């Protein structure tokens, strides 16, 4: 049996010396050291040996197993190291190459202008109020002095979901909701930023969806001069201290009297140019004193309280501020356009 074990050892070492792959090594491990291998068969036959022979043959068998395992482990370590080297070589990074710079983002010009407008009015004591974009007809029209048969509704072609639910055409409903929530308390000084929707054909100056900011002030003894002073303060902070404003009579169902507000053209300083069509003025917003009927429907006594309101399209403000000629640039996500505002 001793000679058989020595022969088995030489046979195994001979085969292991010619191993050329990880799979071959695993196969030989199973062949010689597995449960059905020749070494295991020899050990099972030790029961037939005498008591004196068993420890001798057992020691030889252990030496044979140890010799085979040592060669297998050595070759396994070599294969593992080679595999690691191959993987590192495949995944190698050339640290001498210049890095790939990540693109730096910037605040969207509309978001930037909204933040500027909010900062200006917050500095004047206003708070920011918000409301739903999917609105009830009552808040969008009726509570703003626009009953269902009012002809002024034709001024705003709307997206109706049902007969009583629509996509809001203005942020004015937030004013009504705020008045209801305050239940007659004064003062109210809010601005309402948000998206609004109208069935307009998209072109250089119109969009079916745009951003609007409206303002509302209600208190005792609020006058038209307060409105003018507030708007003058706003445009001078937005466009510069040299900016002037002009109020022209207009009509809005929810304010009386109502005005269109123009600013002196920043491009020509009021001298007249292509941008202002040689007038020296650019229209930026509408405003007026809150209509008594709107105050009543909001829960305020028009004999005791007065107020003013104004509304502006943020895109219009941004276009004038940055000299942008097409409103569609704000929504097409053209990086050539957006990158211009990286450091603005």
mmCIF file of C-alpha atoms in Angstrom:
data_model
loop_
_atom_site.group_PDB
_atom_site.id
_atom_site.type_symbol
_atom_site.label_atom_id
_atom_site.label_comp_id
_atom_site.label_asym_id
_atom_site.label_seq_id
_atom_site.Cartn_x
_atom_site.Cartn_y
_atom_site.Cartn_z
ATOM 1 C CA UNK A 1 0.000 0.000 0.000
ATOM 2 C CA UNK A 2 2.949 2.269 0.716
ATOM 3 C CA UNK A 3 4.234 1.782 -2.802
ATOM 4 C CA UNK A 4 0.784 2.478 -4.177
ATOM 5 C CA UNK A 5 0.608 5.784 -2.293
ATOM 6 C CA UNK A 6 4.049 6.817 -3.572
ATOM 7 C CA UNK A 7 3.027 5.969 -7.119
ATOM 8 C CA UNK A 8 -0.188 7.952 -6.672
ATOM 9 C CA UNK A 9 1.860 10.928 -5.457
ATOM 10 C CA UNK A 10 4.181 10.831 -8.461
ATOM 11 C CA UNK A 11 1.250 10.461 -10.861
ATOM 12 C CA UNK A 12 -0.589 13.428 -9.349
ATOM 13 C CA UNK A 13 2.497 15.683 -9.301
ATOM 14 C CA UNK A 14 3.242 14.738 -12.892
ATOM 15 C CA UNK A 15 -0.243 15.721 -14.047
ATOM 16 C CA UNK A 16 -0.215 18.930 -11.987
ATOM 17 C CA UNK A 17 3.034 20.027 -13.598
ATOM 18 C CA UNK A 18 1.303 20.097 -16.984
ATOM 19 C CA UNK A 19 -1.768 22.092 -15.880
ATOM 20 C CA UNK A 20 -2.502 25.022 -18.186
ATOM 21 C CA UNK A 21 -5.820 26.409 -16.913
ATOM 22 C CA UNK A 22 -7.858 27.035 -13.810
ATOM 23 C CA UNK A 23 -10.398 24.454 -14.950
ATOM 24 C CA UNK A 24 -7.771 21.720 -15.334
ATOM 25 C CA UNK A 25 -6.495 22.483 -11.844
ATOM 26 C CA UNK A 26 -9.975 22.143 -10.387
ATOM 27 C CA UNK A 27 -10.540 18.878 -12.242
ATOM 28 C CA UNK A 28 -7.287 17.380 -10.823
ATOM 29 C CA UNK A 29 -8.190 18.532 -7.325
ATOM 30 C CA UNK A 30 -11.424 16.547 -7.571
ATOM 31 C CA UNK A 31 -9.686 13.603 -9.247
ATOM 32 C CA UNK A 32 -7.069 13.030 -6.546
ATOM 33 C CA UNK A 33 -8.522 14.593 -3.398
ATOM 34 C CA UNK A 34 -12.256 14.155 -3.980
ATOM 35 C CA UNK A 35 -14.491 11.654 -2.146
ATOM 36 C CA UNK A 36 -14.252 9.214 -5.026
ATOM 37 C CA UNK A 37 -10.532 9.754 -5.652
ATOM 38 C CA UNK A 38 -7.785 7.104 -5.348
ATOM 39 C CA UNK A 39 -6.357 8.585 -2.167
ATOM 40 C CA UNK A 40 -9.719 8.245 -0.432
ATOM 41 C CA UNK A 41 -9.993 4.640 -1.630
ATOM 42 C CA UNK A 42 -6.588 3.827 -0.115
ATOM 43 C CA UNK A 43 -7.568 5.317 3.208
ATOM 44 C CA UNK A 44 -10.793 3.300 3.251
ATOM 45 C CA UNK A 45 -8.761 0.134 2.893
ATOM 46 C CA UNK A 46 -6.676 0.813 6.016
ATOM 47 C CA UNK A 47 -9.145 -1.199 8.063
ATOM 48 C CA UNK A 48 -7.640 -4.357 6.716
ATOM 49 C CA UNK A 49 -4.150 -3.457 7.931
ATOM 50 C CA UNK A 50 -2.595 -4.634 11.158
ATOM 51 C CA UNK A 51 -2.374 -2.311 14.137
ATOM 52 C CA UNK A 52 1.352 -1.812 13.512
ATOM 53 C CA UNK A 53 0.911 -0.884 9.829
ATOM 54 C CA UNK A 54 -1.957 1.582 10.243
ATOM 55 C CA UNK A 55 0.009 4.526 11.718
ATOM 56 C CA UNK A 56 2.803 4.063 9.196
ATOM 57 C CA UNK A 57 0.478 3.966 6.193
ATOM 58 C CA UNK A 58 -1.632 6.795 7.683
ATOM 59 C CA UNK A 59 1.450 9.013 7.941
ATOM 60 C CA UNK A 60 2.416 8.235 4.358
ATOM 61 C CA UNK A 61 -1.118 8.985 3.156
ATOM 62 C CA UNK A 62 -1.112 12.346 4.982
ATOM 63 C CA UNK A 63 2.265 13.207 3.462
ATOM 64 C CA UNK A 64 0.959 12.374 -0.012
ATOM 65 C CA UNK A 65 -2.178 14.495 0.510
ATOM 66 C CA UNK A 66 -0.090 17.384 1.864
ATOM 67 C CA UNK A 67 2.282 17.240 -1.126
ATOM 68 C CA UNK A 68 -0.569 17.272 -3.628
ATOM 69 C CA UNK A 69 -2.423 20.092 -1.796
ATOM 70 C CA UNK A 70 0.773 22.197 -1.626
ATOM 71 C CA UNK A 71 1.218 22.049 -5.406
ATOM 72 C CA UNK A 72 -2.475 22.785 -6.012
ATOM 73 C CA UNK A 73 -2.434 25.799 -3.648
ATOM 74 C CA UNK A 74 0.741 27.141 -5.239
ATOM 75 C CA UNK A 75 -0.718 26.928 -8.711
ATOM 76 C CA UNK A 76 -4.075 28.339 -7.460
ATOM 77 C CA UNK A 77 -2.233 31.353 -6.014
ATOM 78 C CA UNK A 78 -0.459 31.845 -9.334
ATOM 79 C CA UNK A 79 -3.729 31.741 -11.278
ATOM 80 C CA UNK A 80 -5.355 34.166 -8.826
ATOM 81 C CA UNK A 81 -2.491 36.611 -9.138
ATOM 82 C CA UNK A 82 -2.571 36.355 -12.919
ATOM 83 C CA UNK A 83 -6.312 36.959 -12.978
ATOM 84 C CA UNK A 84 -5.893 40.029 -10.755
ATOM 85 C CA UNK A 85 -3.149 41.389 -12.998
ATOM 86 C CA UNK A 86 -5.282 40.865 -16.098
ATOM 87 C CA UNK A 87 -8.221 42.662 -14.527
ATOM 88 C CA UNK A 88 -6.077 45.578 -13.365
ATOM 89 C CA UNK A 89 -4.534 45.834 -16.810
ATOM 90 C CA UNK A 90 -7.989 45.862 -18.418
ATOM 91 C CA UNK A 91 -9.320 48.447 -15.988
ATOM 92 C CA UNK A 92 -6.215 50.616 -15.958
ATOM 93 C CA UNK A 93 -6.764 54.364 -15.973
ATOM 94 C CA UNK A 94 -4.202 56.618 -17.544
ATOM 95 C CA UNK A 95 -3.780 59.232 -14.820
ATOM 96 C CA UNK A 96 -1.622 61.337 -17.127
ATOM 97 C CA UNK A 97 -4.643 62.213 -19.296
ATOM 98 C CA UNK A 98 -6.363 65.524 -18.542
ATOM 99 C CA UNK A 99 -9.632 65.216 -16.615
ATOM 100 C CA UNK A 100 -13.024 65.564 -18.256
ATOM 101 C CA UNK A 101 -14.554 68.734 -16.815
ATOM 102 C CA UNK A 102 -18.192 68.441 -15.706
ATOM 103 C CA UNK A 103 -20.609 70.958 -17.145
ATOM 104 C CA UNK A 104 -21.584 73.706 -14.767
ATOM 105 C CA UNK A 105 -25.287 74.425 -14.551
ATOM 106 C CA UNK A 106 -26.988 77.753 -13.976
ATOM 107 C CA UNK A 107 -30.316 79.064 -12.761
ATOM 108 C CA UNK A 108 -32.827 79.320 -15.611
ATOM 109 C CA UNK A 109 -33.334 82.967 -16.627
ATOM 110 C CA UNK A 110 -37.046 82.822 -15.745
ATOM 111 C CA UNK A 111 -36.313 81.353 -12.317
ATOM 112 C CA UNK A 112 -33.672 84.020 -11.788
ATOM 113 C CA UNK A 113 -36.094 86.834 -12.675
ATOM 114 C CA UNK A 114 -38.792 85.353 -10.426
ATOM 115 C CA UNK A 115 -36.305 85.277 -7.555
ATOM 116 C CA UNK A 116 -35.322 88.887 -8.235
ATOM 117 C CA UNK A 117 -38.956 90.035 -8.304
ATOM 118 C CA UNK A 118 -39.735 88.136 -5.102
ATOM 119 C CA UNK A 119 -36.697 89.640 -3.362
ATOM 120 C CA UNK A 120 -37.747 93.155 -4.369
ATOM 121 C CA UNK A 121 -41.294 92.810 -3.071
ATOM 122 C CA UNK A 122 -40.305 90.888 0.050
ATOM 123 C CA UNK A 123 -38.037 93.843 0.759
ATOM 124 C CA UNK A 124 -41.153 96.045 0.602
ATOM 125 C CA UNK A 125 -42.991 93.894 3.139
ATOM 126 C CA UNK A 126 -44.845 91.522 0.813
ATOM 127 C CA UNK A 127 -45.246 87.783 1.338
ATOM 128 C CA UNK A 128 -45.375 85.097 -1.365
ATOM 129 C CA UNK A 129 -48.682 83.243 -1.799
ATOM 130 C CA UNK A 130 -49.423 80.259 -4.019
ATOM 131 C CA UNK A 131 -52.487 78.491 -5.348
ATOM 132 C CA UNK A 132 -53.581 75.620 -7.623
ATOM 133 C CA UNK A 133 -52.971 75.706 -11.365
ATOM 134 C CA UNK A 134 -56.121 73.634 -11.953
ATOM 135 C CA UNK A 135 -58.710 76.122 -10.751
ATOM 136 C CA UNK A 136 -62.439 76.524 -10.250
ATOM 137 C CA UNK A 137 -64.290 78.811 -12.629
ATOM 138 C CA UNK A 138 -65.589 80.712 -9.597
ATOM 139 C CA UNK A 139 -62.124 81.780 -8.427
ATOM 140 C CA UNK A 140 -60.687 82.308 -11.891
ATOM 141 C CA UNK A 141 -63.561 84.465 -13.172
ATOM 142 C CA UNK A 142 -66.703 84.981 -11.084
ATOM 143 C CA UNK A 143 -65.055 86.148 -7.865
ATOM 144 C CA UNK A 144 -63.006 88.572 -9.991
ATOM 145 C CA UNK A 145 -66.127 90.329 -11.298
ATOM 146 C CA UNK A 146 -66.360 88.169 -14.415
ATOM 147 C CA UNK A 147 -69.718 86.330 -14.319
ATOM 148 C CA UNK A 148 -70.396 83.625 -16.899
ATOM 149 C CA UNK A 149 -72.054 85.995 -19.379
ATOM 150 C CA UNK A 150 -69.412 88.750 -19.056
ATOM 151 C CA UNK A 151 -68.029 89.703 -22.496
ATOM 152 C CA UNK A 152 -64.535 90.230 -21.066
ATOM 153 C CA UNK A 153 -64.203 86.459 -20.732
ATOM 154 C CA UNK A 154 -63.612 86.424 -24.471
ATOM 155 C CA UNK A 155 -60.304 88.218 -23.792
ATOM 156 C CA UNK A 156 -58.963 84.967 -22.325
ATOM 157 C CA UNK A 157 -59.522 81.824 -24.389
ATOM 158 C CA UNK A 158 -59.261 79.127 -21.738
ATOM 159 C CA UNK A 159 -58.473 75.430 -21.312
ATOM 160 C CA UNK A 160 -61.572 73.972 -19.655
ATOM 161 C CA UNK A 161 -61.485 70.502 -18.101
ATOM 162 C CA UNK A 162 -65.166 70.536 -17.121
ATOM 163 C CA UNK A 163 -67.727 73.341 -17.172
ATOM 164 C CA UNK A 164 -66.526 74.443 -13.734
ATOM 165 C CA UNK A 165 -62.839 73.420 -13.763
ATOM 166 C CA UNK A 166 -60.117 74.911 -15.951
ATOM 167 C CA UNK A 167 -56.412 75.601 -16.143
ATOM 168 C CA UNK A 168 -56.082 79.006 -14.544
ATOM 169 C CA UNK A 169 -55.644 81.881 -16.983
ATOM 170 C CA UNK A 170 -54.084 84.184 -14.380
ATOM 171 C CA UNK A 171 -52.738 84.054 -10.834
ATOM 172 C CA UNK A 172 -55.516 86.391 -9.639
ATOM 173 C CA UNK A 173 -57.463 83.462 -8.095
ATOM 174 C CA UNK A 174 -54.760 83.345 -5.425
ATOM 175 C CA UNK A 175 -55.768 86.881 -4.437
ATOM 176 C CA UNK A 176 -59.391 85.800 -3.906
ATOM 177 C CA UNK A 177 -58.355 82.688 -1.975
ATOM 178 C CA UNK A 178 -56.095 84.824 0.234
ATOM 179 C CA UNK A 179 -58.902 87.270 0.985
ATOM 180 C CA UNK A 180 -61.213 84.419 1.934
ATOM 181 C CA UNK A 181 -58.553 82.889 4.144
ATOM 182 C CA UNK A 182 -57.843 86.178 5.939
ATOM 183 C CA UNK A 183 -61.575 86.685 6.652
ATOM 184 C CA UNK A 184 -61.509 90.451 6.626
ATOM 185 C CA UNK A 185 -58.153 90.907 8.359
ATOM 186 C CA UNK A 186 -55.787 93.626 7.120
ATOM 187 C CA UNK A 187 -53.286 94.460 5.895
ATOM 188 C CA UNK A 188 -52.846 92.089 2.962
ATOM 189 C CA UNK A 189 -49.612 92.471 0.985
ATOM 190 C CA UNK A 190 -48.924 89.497 -1.258
ATOM 191 C CA UNK A 191 -47.427 88.548 -4.589
ATOM 192 C CA UNK A 192 -48.575 85.400 -6.395
ATOM 193 C CA UNK A 193 -46.060 83.799 -8.793
ATOM 194 C CA UNK A 194 -46.954 80.797 -10.929
ATOM 195 C CA UNK A 195 -47.734 79.299 -14.316
ATOM 196 C CA UNK A 196 -50.916 80.227 -16.200
ATOM 197 C CA UNK A 197 -52.504 78.816 -19.344
ATOM 198 C CA UNK A 198 -54.346 80.345 -22.309
ATOM 199 C CA UNK A 199 -55.215 79.058 -25.766
ATOM 200 C CA UNK A 200 -52.748 81.253 -27.621
ATOM 201 C CA UNK A 201 -50.865 80.351 -30.769
ATOM 202 C CA UNK A 202 -47.184 80.203 -29.870
ATOM 203 C CA UNK A 203 -45.086 82.844 -31.592
ATOM 204 C CA UNK A 204 -42.262 85.215 -30.702
ATOM 205 C CA UNK A 205 -44.334 87.065 -28.079
ATOM 206 C CA UNK A 206 -47.109 84.605 -27.100
ATOM 207 C CA UNK A 207 -47.206 81.200 -25.447
ATOM 208 C CA UNK A 208 -50.028 78.873 -24.406
ATOM 209 C CA UNK A 209 -48.260 78.565 -21.029
ATOM 210 C CA UNK A 210 -46.368 81.378 -19.358
ATOM 211 C CA UNK A 211 -45.401 82.658 -15.931
ATOM 212 C CA UNK A 212 -47.201 85.464 -14.166
ATOM 213 C CA UNK A 213 -46.729 87.359 -10.938
ATOM 214 C CA UNK A 214 -49.615 89.327 -9.477
ATOM 215 C CA UNK A 215 -49.647 91.530 -6.425
ATOM 216 C CA UNK A 216 -52.396 92.561 -4.035
ATOM 217 C CA UNK A 217 -52.531 95.149 -1.275
ATOM 218 C CA UNK A 218 -55.621 95.719 0.880
ATOM 219 C CA UNK A 219 -55.838 98.068 3.858
ATOM 220 C CA UNK A 220 -57.487 101.251 4.963
ATOM 221 C CA UNK A 221 -56.760 104.389 2.918
ATOM 222 C CA UNK A 222 -54.817 102.643 0.120
ATOM 223 C CA UNK A 223 -54.558 105.085 -2.795
ATOM 224 C CA UNK A 224 -53.575 105.150 -6.445
ATOM 225 C CA UNK A 225 -50.442 107.058 -5.488
ATOM 226 C CA UNK A 226 -49.381 104.076 -3.343
ATOM 227 C CA UNK A 227 -49.682 101.855 -6.401
ATOM 228 C CA UNK A 228 -47.608 104.221 -8.524
ATOM 229 C CA UNK A 229 -44.905 104.531 -5.870
ATOM 230 C CA UNK A 230 -44.731 100.758 -5.428
ATOM 231 C CA UNK A 231 -44.360 100.137 -9.158
ATOM 232 C CA UNK A 232 -41.768 102.898 -9.532
ATOM 233 C CA UNK A 233 -39.729 101.340 -6.728
ATOM 234 C CA UNK A 234 -40.013 97.951 -8.406
ATOM 235 C CA UNK A 235 -38.913 98.990 -11.911
ATOM 236 C CA UNK A 236 -36.018 101.055 -10.615
ATOM 237 C CA UNK A 237 -34.682 98.090 -8.653
ATOM 238 C CA UNK A 238 -35.243 95.772 -11.610
ATOM 239 C CA UNK A 239 -33.980 97.964 -14.464
ATOM 240 C CA UNK A 240 -31.950 100.681 -12.748
ATOM 241 C CA UNK A 241 -32.535 103.966 -10.875
ATOM 242 C CA UNK A 242 -32.831 105.937 -14.109
ATOM 243 C CA UNK A 243 -35.996 104.047 -15.124
ATOM 244 C CA UNK A 244 -39.262 105.973 -15.340
ATOM 245 C CA UNK A 245 -42.850 104.725 -15.504
ATOM 246 C CA UNK A 246 -45.947 105.924 -17.310
ATOM 247 C CA UNK A 247 -49.546 105.039 -16.445
ATOM 248 C CA UNK A 248 -52.154 104.893 -19.223
ATOM 249 C CA UNK A 249 -55.902 104.407 -18.651
ATOM 250 C CA UNK A 250 -57.111 100.912 -19.474
ATOM 251 C CA UNK A 251 -59.821 98.400 -18.583
ATOM 252 C CA UNK A 252 -59.743 95.287 -16.423
ATOM 253 C CA UNK A 253 -62.938 93.827 -14.914
ATOM 254 C CA UNK A 254 -61.344 93.308 -11.507
ATOM 255 C CA UNK A 255 -59.852 96.802 -11.040
ATOM 256 C CA UNK A 256 -61.362 100.271 -11.261
ATOM 257 C CA UNK A 257 -59.717 102.537 -12.278
ATOM 258 C CA UNK A 258 -57.295 100.422 -14.324
ATOM 259 C CA UNK A 259 -54.008 101.344 -15.968
ATOM 260 C CA UNK A 260 -51.399 99.935 -18.320
ATOM 261 C CA UNK A 261 -47.898 100.561 -16.965
ATOM 262 C CA UNK A 262 -45.006 101.430 -19.273
ATOM 263 C CA UNK A 263 -41.315 101.797 -18.464
ATOM 264 C CA UNK A 264 -38.812 103.971 -20.220
ATOM 265 C CA UNK A 265 -36.887 101.917 -22.760
ATOM 266 C CA UNK A 266 -33.615 100.681 -21.301
ATOM 267 C CA UNK A 267 -32.162 100.194 -24.780
ATOM 268 C CA UNK A 268 -32.314 103.852 -25.801
ATOM 269 C CA UNK A 269 -32.932 105.641 -22.506
ATOM 270 C CA UNK A 270 -36.323 106.846 -23.734
ATOM 271 C CA UNK A 271 -34.985 108.424 -26.919
ATOM 272 C CA UNK A 272 -36.740 106.000 -29.253
ATOM 273 C CA UNK A 273 -35.349 102.896 -30.960
ATOM 274 C CA UNK A 274 -36.316 99.724 -32.763
ATOM 275 C CA UNK A 275 -37.037 97.882 -29.505
ATOM 276 C CA UNK A 276 -39.577 100.446 -28.289
ATOM 277 C CA UNK A 277 -40.824 101.190 -31.831
ATOM 278 C CA UNK A 278 -39.491 104.749 -31.557
ATOM 279 C CA UNK A 279 -41.837 105.594 -28.656
ATOM 280 C CA UNK A 280 -39.299 105.535 -25.833
ATOM 281 C CA UNK A 281 -41.672 103.364 -23.750
ATOM 282 C CA UNK A 282 -42.274 99.638 -23.238
ATOM 283 C CA UNK A 283 -45.412 98.143 -21.717
ATOM 284 C CA UNK A 284 -44.669 95.732 -18.858
ATOM 285 C CA UNK A 285 -47.808 95.191 -16.757
ATOM 286 C CA UNK A 286 -51.397 96.047 -15.927
ATOM 287 C CA UNK A 287 -52.655 97.398 -12.622
ATOM 288 C CA UNK A 288 -55.388 99.318 -10.870
ATOM 289 C CA UNK A 289 -57.434 99.817 -7.725
ATOM 290 C CA UNK A 290 -59.266 96.668 -6.604
ATOM 291 C CA UNK A 291 -62.872 96.748 -7.843
ATOM 292 C CA UNK A 292 -65.418 97.170 -4.991
ATOM 293 C CA UNK A 293 -67.254 94.059 -6.185
ATOM 294 C CA UNK A 294 -64.061 91.988 -5.867
ATOM 295 C CA UNK A 295 -63.553 93.294 -2.340
ATOM 296 C CA UNK A 296 -67.117 92.345 -1.424
ATOM 297 C CA UNK A 297 -66.802 88.826 -2.796
ATOM 298 C CA UNK A 298 -63.533 88.440 -0.892
ATOM 299 C CA UNK A 299 -65.205 89.418 2.380
ATOM 300 C CA UNK A 300 -64.088 93.063 2.650
ATOM 301 C CA UNK A 301 -66.305 96.125 2.982
ATOM 302 C CA UNK A 302 -65.355 98.480 0.091
ATOM 303 C CA UNK A 303 -66.586 101.453 2.153
ATOM 304 C CA UNK A 304 -63.958 100.719 4.785
ATOM 305 C CA UNK A 305 -61.136 99.141 2.815
ATOM 306 C CA UNK A 306 -59.400 99.856 -0.482
ATOM 307 C CA UNK A 307 -56.591 98.171 -2.304
ATOM 308 C CA UNK A 308 -54.579 97.890 -5.471
ATOM 309 C CA UNK A 309 -53.515 94.995 -7.641
ATOM 310 C CA UNK A 310 -51.040 94.482 -10.456
ATOM 311 C CA UNK A 311 -50.061 91.657 -12.758
ATOM 312 C CA UNK A 312 -46.994 91.076 -14.905
ATOM 313 C CA UNK A 313 -45.731 88.355 -17.234
ATOM 314 C CA UNK A 314 -42.335 87.201 -16.039
ATOM 315 C CA UNK A 315 -41.270 86.379 -19.597
ATOM 316 C CA UNK A 316 -41.989 89.980 -20.593
ATOM 317 C CA UNK A 317 -39.910 91.297 -17.693
ATOM 318 C CA UNK A 318 -37.045 88.927 -18.552
ATOM 319 C CA UNK A 319 -37.162 89.726 -22.271
ATOM 320 C CA UNK A 320 -36.818 93.429 -21.556
ATOM 321 C CA UNK A 321 -34.130 92.903 -18.930
ATOM 322 C CA UNK A 322 -31.911 90.703 -21.105
ATOM 323 C CA UNK A 323 -32.857 91.895 -24.586
ATOM 324 C CA UNK A 324 -34.462 88.584 -25.627
ATOM 325 C CA UNK A 325 -36.609 88.832 -28.755
ATOM 326 C CA UNK A 326 -38.406 85.458 -28.774
ATOM 327 C CA UNK A 327 -40.351 84.035 -25.820
ATOM 328 C CA UNK A 328 -39.906 80.515 -27.157
ATOM 329 C CA UNK A 329 -36.227 80.571 -26.189
ATOM 330 C CA UNK A 330 -37.288 80.126 -22.556
ATOM 331 C CA UNK A 331 -38.896 76.732 -23.249
ATOM 332 C CA UNK A 332 -36.908 75.026 -26.031
ATOM 333 C CA UNK A 333 -34.010 74.062 -23.709
ATOM 334 C CA UNK A 334 -31.386 75.148 -26.227
ATOM 335 C CA UNK A 335 -28.069 75.067 -24.364
ATOM 336 C CA UNK A 336 -26.649 77.749 -26.649
ATOM 337 C CA UNK A 337 -29.275 80.108 -25.234
ATOM 338 C CA UNK A 338 -29.178 78.930 -21.621
ATOM 339 C CA UNK A 339 -25.372 79.051 -21.337
ATOM 340 C CA UNK A 340 -25.500 82.813 -21.820
ATOM 341 C CA UNK A 341 -26.925 83.094 -18.311
ATOM 342 C CA UNK A 342 -24.230 81.047 -16.603
ATOM 343 C CA UNK A 343 -22.592 84.114 -15.081
ATOM 344 C CA UNK A 344 -25.452 86.601 -15.246
#
